[in-house]
Coordinates of C-alpha atoms in Angstrom, one line a residue:
Chain A
M1 CA 88.8 99.3 98.2
S2 CA 88.7 97.7 101.7
T3 CA 90.8 94.6 102.1
G4 CA 88.0 92.9 103.9
I5 CA 90.2 91.2 106.3
D6 CA 88.5 90.7 109.7
A7 CA 90.5 90.7 112.8
P8 CA 90.7 87.1 114.0
P9 CA 88.3 86.6 116.8
L10 CA 89.9 86.2 120.2
R11 CA 90.1 82.6 121.2
T12 CA 88.1 82.1 124.4
T13 CA 88.6 79.2 126.7
A14 CA 86.2 76.8 125.0
P15 CA 87.1 75.9 121.4
P16 CA 84.4 76.7 118.9
R17 CA 81.9 73.9 118.7
R18 CA 79.8 74.7 115.6
F19 CA 81.5 72.1 113.4
P20 CA 83.5 69.3 114.7
S21 CA 87.2 69.4 113.6
Q22 CA 86.9 72.7 111.8
A23 CA 90.6 72.8 111.1
V24 CA 90.6 69.6 108.9
T25 CA 87.4 70.6 107.2
G26 CA 88.7 74.1 106.6
Y27 CA 91.9 72.8 105.0
L28 CA 90.0 70.3 102.9
F29 CA 87.8 73.2 101.7
I30 CA 90.7 75.4 100.7
L31 CA 92.9 72.5 99.4
P32 CA 92.1 72.8 95.6
A33 CA 92.4 76.6 95.7
L34 CA 95.5 76.4 97.8
I35 CA 97.2 74.0 95.4
G36 CA 96.4 76.4 92.5
F37 CA 97.7 79.3 94.5
A38 CA 100.9 77.6 95.6
V39 CA 101.8 76.2 92.2
F40 CA 100.7 79.0 89.9
Y41 CA 101.0 82.2 92.0
L42 CA 103.3 81.8 95.0
Y43 CA 105.9 79.5 93.4
P44 CA 106.2 81.4 90.1
A45 CA 106.5 84.7 92.0
L46 CA 109.4 83.3 94.1
R47 CA 110.8 81.4 91.2
G48 CA 110.7 84.5 89.1
V49 CA 112.9 86.3 91.6
Q50 CA 115.3 83.4 91.4
I51 CA 115.3 83.1 87.6
S52 CA 116.0 86.9 87.3
F53 CA 119.4 86.3 88.9
T54 CA 120.4 83.6 86.4
D55 CA 121.4 83.2 82.8
W56 CA 119.2 80.5 81.3
N57 CA 118.2 79.6 77.8
L58 CA 115.8 76.7 78.8
L59 CA 118.1 74.1 77.2
S60 CA 121.2 74.0 79.5
E61 CA 121.2 74.4 83.2
P62 CA 120.6 77.9 84.6
S63 CA 123.8 79.6 85.9
T64 CA 123.6 82.2 88.6
V65 CA 124.9 85.6 87.5
G66 CA 123.9 87.8 90.5
M67 CA 122.8 91.3 89.6
A68 CA 124.1 91.0 86.0
N69 CA 120.6 91.0 84.4
Y70 CA 119.5 94.0 86.4
N71 CA 122.6 95.9 85.5
E72 CA 122.0 95.0 81.9
V73 CA 118.4 96.2 82.1
I74 CA 119.6 99.6 83.3
R75 CA 122.1 99.9 80.5
D76 CA 119.9 98.4 77.7
P77 CA 118.8 101.3 75.4
K78 CA 116.2 98.9 74.0
F79 CA 114.7 98.5 77.5
W80 CA 114.5 102.3 77.9
S81 CA 113.1 102.7 74.4
A82 CA 110.5 100.0 75.2
L83 CA 109.5 101.8 78.4
G84 CA 109.3 105.1 76.6
I85 CA 107.1 103.6 73.9
T86 CA 104.9 102.1 76.6
V87 CA 104.6 105.5 78.3
K88 CA 103.8 107.1 75.0
Y89 CA 101.0 104.5 74.5
V90 CA 99.6 105.1 78.0
L91 CA 99.6 108.9 77.4
W92 CA 97.6 108.4 74.2
N93 CA 95.3 105.8 75.6
I94 CA 94.3 106.9 79.1
P95 CA 93.3 110.5 78.7
V96 CA 91.2 109.9 75.6
Q97 CA 89.6 106.8 77.0
T98 CA 88.8 108.3 80.3
L99 CA 87.4 111.6 79.0
L100 CA 85.2 109.8 76.4
A101 CA 84.0 107.4 79.0
L102 CA 83.1 110.1 81.4
G103 CA 81.3 112.1 78.8
L104 CA 79.4 109.1 77.6
A105 CA 78.4 108.2 81.1
V106 CA 77.0 111.6 81.7
A107 CA 75.2 111.5 78.4
M108 CA 73.7 108.1 79.3
D109 CA 72.7 109.3 82.7
R110 CA 71.0 112.4 81.4
L111 CA 69.4 111.1 78.2
V112 CA 68.8 107.4 78.1
K113 CA 68.9 104.6 80.6
S114 CA 68.2 101.9 78.1
M115 CA 69.7 98.5 78.6
F116 CA 70.0 98.2 74.8
V117 CA 72.2 101.3 74.6
K118 CA 74.4 100.0 77.4
G119 CA 74.6 96.6 75.7
L120 CA 75.7 98.2 72.4
L121 CA 78.3 100.3 74.2
I122 CA 80.0 97.3 76.0
L123 CA 79.9 95.1 72.8
P124 CA 83.5 96.1 71.9
Y125 CA 84.6 95.2 75.5
L126 CA 83.3 91.7 75.2
L127 CA 85.5 91.0 72.1
S128 CA 88.8 89.3 72.4
S129 CA 91.7 91.8 72.0
V130 CA 92.8 89.6 69.0
V131 CA 89.4 90.1 67.4
V132 CA 89.6 93.8 68.0
A133 CA 93.1 94.1 66.5
M134 CA 92.0 92.1 63.5
I135 CA 89.0 94.3 62.9
F136 CA 91.1 97.4 62.9
L137 CA 93.8 95.9 60.8
W138 CA 91.1 95.5 58.2
L139 CA 89.3 98.8 58.7
L140 CA 92.6 100.7 58.6
D141 CA 94.3 98.7 55.8
P142 CA 96.2 101.2 53.6
F143 CA 94.8 99.8 50.3
L144 CA 91.4 98.3 50.9
G145 CA 90.3 99.4 54.4
I146 CA 87.1 101.3 54.4
V147 CA 88.5 104.2 56.4
N148 CA 91.1 104.9 53.7
Q149 CA 88.6 104.4 51.0
W150 CA 86.7 107.3 52.6
L151 CA 89.8 109.4 53.4
D152 CA 90.9 109.1 49.8
G153 CA 88.4 111.7 48.7
T154 CA 89.2 114.2 51.5
P155 CA 92.0 116.7 52.0
L156 CA 93.5 114.4 54.6
G157 CA 94.2 111.7 52.0
K158 CA 95.1 108.1 52.8
Q159 CA 96.8 107.4 56.0
S160 CA 99.2 104.5 56.8
F161 CA 98.1 104.0 60.4
F162 CA 99.7 100.7 61.7
T163 CA 102.4 100.8 59.0
S164 CA 103.8 104.3 59.9
A165 CA 106.3 104.7 62.7
E166 CA 104.7 107.9 63.8
Q167 CA 101.1 106.7 63.6
A168 CA 101.4 103.2 64.9
I169 CA 101.3 103.9 68.6
P170 CA 98.5 106.4 68.5
T171 CA 96.6 104.0 66.3
I172 CA 97.0 101.1 68.7
A173 CA 96.0 103.4 71.5
F174 CA 92.8 104.4 69.8
V175 CA 92.0 100.7 69.0
N176 CA 92.1 100.0 72.7
V177 CA 90.1 103.2 73.4
W178 CA 87.4 101.7 71.2
K179 CA 87.5 98.5 73.1
H180 CA 87.5 99.9 76.6
M181 CA 85.5 103.1 76.3
G182 CA 82.1 101.6 76.8
F183 CA 83.1 99.5 79.8
N184 CA 84.7 102.5 81.6
A185 CA 81.6 104.5 80.7
L186 CA 79.5 101.8 82.4
L187 CA 81.7 102.1 85.6
F188 CA 81.3 105.9 85.6
Y189 CA 77.5 105.5 85.0
A190 CA 77.3 103.1 88.0
G191 CA 79.1 105.8 90.0
L192 CA 76.7 108.5 88.8
Q193 CA 73.7 106.4 89.9
A194 CA 75.1 106.4 93.4
I195 CA 75.1 110.2 93.7
P196 CA 71.9 111.1 95.7
R197 CA 69.5 113.2 93.6
T198 CA 68.8 115.5 96.5
V199 CA 72.3 117.0 96.1
Y200 CA 71.3 118.0 92.5
E201 CA 67.9 119.3 93.6
A202 CA 69.6 121.6 96.1
A203 CA 71.9 122.8 93.4
S204 CA 69.0 123.3 91.0
I205 CA 67.1 125.4 93.6
D206 CA 70.2 127.5 94.2
G207 CA 70.2 128.2 90.4
A208 CA 73.4 126.5 89.6
S209 CA 74.1 126.1 85.9
E210 CA 74.6 122.8 84.2
L211 CA 78.3 123.3 83.9
T212 CA 78.7 124.5 87.5
T213 CA 76.7 121.5 88.8
F214 CA 79.0 119.1 86.8
R215 CA 82.2 120.8 87.9
R216 CA 81.3 121.4 91.6
I217 CA 79.1 118.4 92.3
T218 CA 79.3 115.5 89.8
L219 CA 83.1 115.5 89.4
P220 CA 84.0 115.6 93.1
L221 CA 81.5 113.0 94.1
L222 CA 82.6 110.8 91.2
R223 CA 86.3 111.0 92.3
P224 CA 86.5 107.5 93.9
V225 CA 85.2 105.9 90.7
T226 CA 87.5 108.1 88.6
V227 CA 90.5 107.1 90.6
F228 CA 89.5 103.5 90.3
V229 CA 89.0 103.7 86.5
L230 CA 92.2 105.7 86.0
V231 CA 94.5 103.4 88.0
T232 CA 93.1 100.1 86.9
S233 CA 93.2 101.1 83.2
L234 CA 96.7 102.6 83.8
I235 CA 97.9 99.3 85.2
G236 CA 96.3 97.4 82.3
S237 CA 97.6 99.9 79.8
F238 CA 101.2 99.4 81.0
Q239 CA 100.9 95.7 80.2
I240 CA 99.8 96.2 76.5
F241 CA 100.8 93.1 74.5
D242 CA 97.9 91.5 72.6
T243 CA 97.2 94.3 70.2
V244 CA 100.9 94.8 69.4
A245 CA 101.4 91.0 68.9
V246 CA 98.6 90.8 66.4
T247 CA 99.0 94.1 64.5
T248 CA 102.6 95.4 64.3
Q249 CA 104.7 92.9 66.1
G250 CA 106.9 95.7 67.4
G251 CA 107.4 97.3 64.0
P252 CA 107.7 99.3 61.9
A253 CA 111.3 100.0 62.8
D254 CA 110.7 99.0 66.5
A255 CA 108.3 101.9 66.9
T256 CA 105.8 99.7 68.7
R257 CA 108.1 97.5 70.7
V258 CA 106.4 98.1 74.1
L259 CA 107.8 96.7 77.3
V260 CA 105.8 93.4 77.6
Y261 CA 106.5 92.7 73.9
Y262 CA 110.2 93.2 74.5
I263 CA 110.0 90.9 77.5
Y264 CA 108.1 88.3 75.5
Q265 CA 110.7 88.5 72.7
N266 CA 113.6 88.0 75.1
A267 CA 111.9 85.0 76.7
F268 CA 110.4 83.2 73.8
S269 CA 112.4 84.4 70.7
F270 CA 115.9 84.9 72.1
F271 CA 115.4 82.4 75.0
R272 CA 116.9 84.7 77.6
M273 CA 114.7 83.7 80.5
G274 CA 116.8 85.3 83.1
Y275 CA 116.9 88.7 81.4
A276 CA 113.2 88.6 80.5
T277 CA 112.3 87.8 84.1
A278 CA 114.5 90.6 85.5
M279 CA 112.6 93.0 83.2
S280 CA 109.3 91.7 84.3
M281 CA 110.3 92.3 87.9
V282 CA 111.1 95.9 87.0
L283 CA 107.6 96.2 85.5
F284 CA 106.2 94.6 88.6
V285 CA 107.9 97.3 90.7
I286 CA 106.4 100.0 88.5
L287 CA 103.0 98.5 88.8
V288 CA 103.3 98.2 92.6
V289 CA 103.9 101.9 92.8
F290 CA 100.7 102.5 90.8
T291 CA 98.8 100.1 93.0
L292 CA 100.0 101.7 96.2
L293 CA 99.1 105.1 94.7
Q294 CA 95.6 103.7 93.9
M295 CA 95.0 102.5 97.5
R296 CA 96.3 105.9 98.8
L297 CA 94.0 107.9 96.6
L298 CA 91.0 105.6 97.1
R299 CA 91.3 105.9 100.9
A300 CA 91.8 109.6 100.6
N301 CA 88.4 109.8 98.8
E302 CA 86.3 107.4 100.8
S303 CA 84.6 110.0 102.8
D304 CA 83.4 112.1 99.9
L305 CA 79.9 110.7 99.8
E306 CA 78.8 111.3 103.4
Chain B
M1 CA 70.1 99.3 92.9
T2 CA 68.0 102.4 93.1
T3 CA 66.6 103.4 89.7
V4 CA 64.7 106.5 90.7
P5 CA 64.8 108.8 87.7
R6 CA 66.5 112.0 88.5
S7 CA 64.6 115.0 87.3
Y8 CA 66.8 117.9 88.4
H9 CA 67.7 118.7 84.9
R10 CA 64.2 118.8 83.3
P11 CA 64.6 121.3 80.6
R12 CA 63.8 124.9 81.5
K13 CA 63.4 125.5 77.8
P14 CA 61.6 122.8 75.8
F15 CA 64.6 121.6 73.8
P16 CA 67.9 123.2 74.6
L17 CA 70.7 123.0 72.1
G18 CA 73.0 121.3 74.6
R19 CA 70.6 118.4 74.8
L20 CA 70.5 118.0 71.1
L21 CA 74.3 118.0 70.9
A22 CA 74.5 115.4 73.6
W23 CA 72.1 113.2 71.7
L24 CA 74.2 113.6 68.6
A25 CA 77.4 112.8 70.4
L26 CA 75.8 109.7 72.0
A27 CA 74.5 108.6 68.7
L28 CA 77.9 109.1 67.0
I29 CA 79.6 107.0 69.7
L30 CA 77.1 104.2 69.4
I31 CA 77.7 104.2 65.6
I32 CA 81.4 104.1 66.2
S33 CA 80.9 101.2 68.6
V34 CA 78.8 99.1 66.3
F35 CA 80.0 100.1 62.8
P36 CA 83.3 98.1 62.8
I37 CA 81.4 94.9 63.7
L38 CA 79.1 95.5 60.8
I39 CA 82.0 95.9 58.4
V40 CA 83.4 92.6 59.7
L41 CA 80.2 90.9 58.9
K42 CA 79.9 92.6 55.5
T43 CA 83.5 91.5 54.6
A44 CA 82.9 87.9 55.8
L45 CA 79.8 87.8 53.5
T46 CA 81.7 89.2 50.5
S47 CA 83.2 86.9 47.9
N48 CA 86.9 87.3 47.2
R49 CA 86.0 88.3 43.7
D50 CA 84.0 91.3 44.9
L51 CA 86.4 92.3 47.7
F52 CA 88.4 94.8 45.6
T53 CA 85.5 96.3 43.7
E54 CA 83.3 96.7 46.8
A55 CA 85.8 97.8 49.4
A56 CA 84.0 101.1 50.0
R57 CA 80.5 99.6 50.1
L58 CA 78.6 99.0 53.3
W59 CA 76.9 95.8 52.2
P60 CA 77.9 93.2 49.6
S61 CA 75.9 93.1 46.4
D62 CA 76.0 89.4 46.3
P63 CA 76.3 88.0 49.9
T64 CA 77.8 84.5 50.3
L65 CA 78.5 82.1 53.1
V66 CA 81.5 80.6 51.3
N67 CA 84.1 82.2 53.6
F68 CA 82.4 80.8 56.7
Q69 CA 82.3 77.4 55.0
R70 CA 86.0 77.4 54.1
V71 CA 87.4 78.6 57.4
L72 CA 85.3 76.0 59.2
G73 CA 86.8 73.4 56.9
L74 CA 83.5 72.5 55.3
L75 CA 84.9 72.7 51.8
S76 CA 87.5 70.6 50.1
T77 CA 90.9 72.2 49.6
E78 CA 90.2 72.8 45.9
Q79 CA 86.9 74.4 46.6
A80 CA 88.5 76.6 49.3
Q81 CA 91.2 77.7 46.9
A82 CA 88.7 78.4 44.2
A83 CA 86.9 80.7 46.7
G84 CA 90.1 82.6 47.3
G85 CA 91.6 80.8 50.3
S86 CA 95.2 79.9 50.5
G87 CA 94.4 76.2 51.1
S88 CA 96.6 76.2 54.2
A89 CA 93.7 77.2 56.4
V90 CA 93.6 76.8 60.2
N91 CA 91.0 74.5 61.5
F92 CA 88.5 76.9 63.1
L93 CA 86.1 74.1 64.0
S94 CA 88.7 72.4 66.1
A95 CA 89.7 75.8 67.6
L96 CA 86.0 76.5 68.4
K97 CA 85.8 73.2 70.2
N98 CA 89.1 73.9 72.1
S99 CA 87.9 77.3 73.1
A100 CA 84.6 75.9 74.4
I101 CA 86.4 73.2 76.4
F102 CA 89.0 75.6 77.7
T103 CA 86.4 78.2 78.8
L104 CA 83.9 75.7 80.2
L105 CA 86.4 73.7 82.3
I106 CA 87.8 76.9 83.8
V107 CA 84.4 78.5 84.5
V108 CA 83.1 75.4 86.2
G109 CA 86.3 74.5 88.1
Q110 CA 87.3 78.0 89.1
T111 CA 83.8 79.0 90.3
F112 CA 83.4 75.8 92.3
F113 CA 86.8 75.6 93.9
S114 CA 87.0 79.3 94.6
A115 CA 83.5 79.0 96.2
M116 CA 84.7 76.2 98.4
A117 CA 87.8 78.2 99.5
A118 CA 85.7 81.4 99.9
Y119 CA 83.2 79.5 102.1
A120 CA 86.1 78.2 104.3
F121 CA 87.6 81.7 104.6
A122 CA 84.1 83.2 105.5
R123 CA 82.7 80.5 107.8
L124 CA 85.3 78.0 109.1
K125 CA 88.0 78.6 111.6
F126 CA 91.4 77.0 111.1
P127 CA 95.0 78.0 111.9
G128 CA 96.6 80.2 109.3
R129 CA 93.3 81.2 107.7
D130 CA 93.9 84.9 107.7
V131 CA 97.5 84.7 106.7
I132 CA 96.6 82.6 103.7
F133 CA 93.8 84.9 102.7
T134 CA 96.1 87.9 102.9
L135 CA 98.6 86.2 100.6
F136 CA 95.7 85.6 98.1
L137 CA 94.9 89.3 98.3
I138 CA 98.5 90.4 97.7
A139 CA 98.7 88.0 94.7
M140 CA 95.9 90.1 93.0
M141 CA 98.5 92.8 92.3
I142 CA 101.1 90.6 90.4
P143 CA 101.0 91.4 86.7
G144 CA 100.5 88.5 84.2
I145 CA 103.9 88.6 82.6
V146 CA 105.7 88.0 86.0
L147 CA 103.8 84.8 86.5
F148 CA 103.6 83.6 82.9
I149 CA 107.3 83.0 82.3
P150 CA 107.8 80.7 85.4
N151 CA 104.4 79.1 84.8
F152 CA 105.4 78.3 81.2
I153 CA 108.5 76.5 82.6
T154 CA 106.4 74.6 85.1
V155 CA 103.9 73.5 82.5
R156 CA 106.8 72.5 80.1
N157 CA 108.4 70.5 82.9
L158 CA 105.1 68.7 83.5
G159 CA 105.1 67.8 79.8
W160 CA 101.8 69.6 79.4
L161 CA 102.7 71.9 76.5
N162 CA 100.1 71.7 73.7
T163 CA 97.5 70.1 76.1
I164 CA 94.3 71.1 77.7
P165 CA 95.6 70.4 81.2
G166 CA 98.5 72.8 80.4
M167 CA 96.2 75.5 79.1
V168 CA 93.7 75.4 82.0
A169 CA 96.1 74.7 84.8
P170 CA 96.8 78.2 86.1
F171 CA 93.1 79.2 86.1
I172 CA 91.0 76.1 86.9
L173 CA 91.6 75.9 90.6
M174 CA 91.3 79.5 91.6
T175 CA 92.0 83.1 91.0
P176 CA 92.5 85.4 94.0
F177 CA 89.8 87.7 92.7
A178 CA 87.2 84.9 92.5
V179 CA 87.9 83.8 96.1
F180 CA 87.9 87.4 97.4
F181 CA 84.6 88.2 95.5
L182 CA 82.7 85.2 96.8
R183 CA 84.1 85.4 100.4
Q184 CA 82.7 89.0 100.6
F185 CA 79.3 87.7 99.6
F186 CA 79.3 84.7 101.9
L187 CA 80.2 86.9 104.8
S188 CA 77.0 88.9 104.1
L189 CA 74.7 85.8 104.2
P190 CA 72.7 85.2 107.3
R191 CA 74.0 82.3 109.4
E192 CA 70.7 81.1 110.8
T193 CA 69.8 78.6 108.0
E194 CA 73.3 77.1 108.2
E195 CA 73.1 76.7 111.9
A196 CA 69.6 75.1 111.7
A197 CA 71.0 72.6 109.2
F198 CA 74.0 71.9 111.4
L199 CA 71.6 71.1 114.3
D200 CA 69.8 68.7 112.0
G201 CA 73.1 66.8 111.6
A202 CA 74.2 68.2 108.2
G203 CA 78.0 68.3 107.6
P204 CA 79.9 71.3 106.3
F205 CA 80.0 70.1 102.8
T206 CA 76.2 69.3 102.7
I207 CA 75.6 72.8 104.1
F208 CA 77.8 74.4 101.5
W209 CA 76.3 72.4 98.7
R210 CA 72.7 72.4 99.7
I211 CA 72.3 75.8 101.4
T212 CA 75.1 78.3 100.7
L213 CA 75.5 77.7 96.9
P214 CA 71.7 77.8 96.2
M215 CA 71.5 81.0 98.2
S216 CA 74.4 82.5 96.1
Q217 CA 73.1 82.1 92.6
G218 CA 73.4 85.8 91.7
P219 CA 77.0 86.3 92.7
L220 CA 78.0 82.9 91.3
A221 CA 76.4 83.9 87.9
T222 CA 78.2 87.2 88.0
L223 CA 81.5 85.5 88.6
A224 CA 80.8 82.9 85.9
I225 CA 80.0 85.6 83.4
L226 CA 83.1 87.6 84.1
T227 CA 85.2 84.4 83.9
T228 CA 83.6 83.4 80.6
I229 CA 84.3 86.7 79.0
G230 CA 87.9 86.7 80.3
M231 CA 88.7 83.2 79.3
W232 CA 87.0 83.1 76.0
N233 CA 89.1 86.1 75.1
E234 CA 92.3 85.1 76.8
F235 CA 95.2 85.2 74.3
F236 CA 98.6 85.3 76.0
W237 CA 98.6 82.0 77.9
P238 CA 97.0 79.7 75.3
F239 CA 99.4 81.4 72.8
L240 CA 102.4 80.3 74.9
I241 CA 101.1 76.8 75.5
A242 CA 99.4 75.8 72.3
K243 CA 101.9 75.5 69.5
D244 CA 100.2 72.6 67.6
E245 CA 97.2 73.4 65.5
A246 CA 95.2 70.7 67.3
S247 CA 95.4 72.7 70.6
F248 CA 94.7 76.2 69.3
T249 CA 91.9 78.2 70.9
L250 CA 90.0 80.7 68.7
P251 CA 92.1 83.8 69.4
V252 CA 95.3 81.8 68.8
A253 CA 93.9 80.3 65.6
L254 CA 92.9 83.7 64.4
Q255 CA 96.3 85.1 65.0
V256 CA 98.0 82.1 63.3
F257 CA 95.6 82.2 60.4
K258 CA 96.5 85.9 59.9
S259 CA 100.3 85.4 60.2
Q260 CA 100.1 82.4 57.7
T261 CA 99.0 84.6 54.9
P262 CA 101.9 86.0 52.9
Q263 CA 102.8 89.6 53.6
G264 CA 101.0 92.0 51.3
V265 CA 97.5 90.8 50.8
P266 CA 96.1 88.8 53.7
D267 CA 93.0 86.6 53.2
W268 CA 90.7 89.4 54.4
T269 CA 87.4 87.6 53.7
G270 CA 88.5 84.4 55.4
L271 CA 90.0 86.4 58.3
M272 CA 86.8 88.3 58.8
A273 CA 84.7 85.1 58.8
G274 CA 87.1 83.7 61.5
T275 CA 86.9 87.0 63.4
F276 CA 83.1 86.9 63.3
I277 CA 83.0 83.2 64.4
T278 CA 85.3 84.1 67.4
A279 CA 82.9 86.9 68.5
I280 CA 79.6 85.0 68.0
P281 CA 79.5 83.4 71.5
V282 CA 79.9 86.8 73.3
F283 CA 77.2 88.3 71.0
L284 CA 74.9 85.5 72.0
M285 CA 75.7 85.9 75.7
L286 CA 74.9 89.6 75.5
I287 CA 71.6 88.9 73.6
I288 CA 70.4 86.1 75.9
L289 CA 71.7 87.4 79.3
G290 CA 71.7 91.2 78.4
R291 CA 71.0 92.8 81.7
R292 CA 72.9 90.3 83.7
V293 CA 76.1 90.8 81.6
V294 CA 75.8 94.6 81.9
E295 CA 75.3 94.4 85.6
S296 CA 78.1 91.9 86.1
L297 CA 80.5 94.2 84.3
A298 CA 79.4 97.3 86.2
F299 CA 79.8 95.3 89.4
S300 CA 83.3 94.1 88.6
G301 CA 84.4 97.7 88.5
T302 CA 82.6 99.2 91.5
K303 CA 83.7 96.7 94.1

């Protein structure tokens, strides 16, 4: 993704004369956005750094504790467990979601181009994550959920899904696969549309098989989209909160206490603002690494379609 | 967008097995996408009396609107309890209103103010312009939780907990993405019309309002659609700010309604009616704006 920043034009001797007093006009135009940015992005980002060095329960005055919060993060087994659970969630969520989306996009590209089909596919993506969580709580209910009503007659038997420590994270991962699969398929589909058909015609003339064409042409040319889909969904995945908050609330037996849920608990249940903020800073660093990785990979792939 | 059909794969044989399998897979995934929503509707239309006996059925034998009526507060407490509700229902009608106000204010405010800023970044020259814009871009990378804790404290200090101003504050003036998105488009617009208007004596705001905005209806609509979807579904922030029932948005109301029911047997029929109500506006948007919504989403990913 290009940053879109133009080099500032060199100031020649005469000032620009297109609008009178452009500076004042310019500042007036950006004023509302600038206030929003300063108060709700810039200030909280800096304030967050500051809060992370304090001990603060919101009621009494914050007291500065230096690196104590960060030291505690490193030694907190619950933090590492939350990070581990988050990684486990990401490892269930991302591969399944990406592979299904890619397959779906290819199927759409080859078989149907109908707007109706695309509309149905992105329907889950349009739903609130709370709605999606609610839907699956009901579908997968151990007693009355229709999935267990069906499983009851099969060799698999009834499953506990959200209420089992082993199944809860994979279940939450699949719920979000359901929500995001169609949207990611749409992105892949848009990427497929951008591949010139002449490339395929050439391959077809050379007698390349379907599988070879996919492996040698489609996949490499799709790489920028793939990297984009992978990294944005990875960053989103690491911030999983809504589904957990609605379905398991960290349980059973802390099996689904993901990182953002643990941060939320520290801030708004235990009122440990400093500690929660320090952990959110650590998450920020993890995500910056992924973002830099994304930019690196995207730039590395920009020339593929030339 | 080029929509030239590609024909490189026209079947060498009339109907290869691979094609049939691909069709089946696609059909299966479509069913998996839509089926859960049908079960929500079915459950919402089932009376509490039939819920246990018809759990495995795909459609209620005796559909009823009573669950919608009770979660929307259209029935008296006695009637609602008789229909299987707990009586302590959340007011979904008020949540529907709050969600509409919350989403509308943000979509209008954010689109307009971001467009103004984007116009200045694309067209006007002022000291510090590129530095400020670069800061906006960097801010796109900050994850929600980093900002939400300090923002919660700011809103609390302003005395805006439980209020609409508190809920819309972080979103109504800008998002870095909105400014970035519109600036890229404004840069691509031809300058000639604006310059002609300037020679005719129009000021910058007139030019922005009368020329640039009308020429940008497509991108503005795309941004408005993306913002509507995002804000209608936003959970974390309203969940932090709205602690009184009177200020719940729909996703928050839904979550609270669920957690109010005692452990064990939630009020599934009421819950599914509330779930369906929450989802109706996005269904309508997809039905009415179909192609636009799909294209907006596809666009949000590719650039």
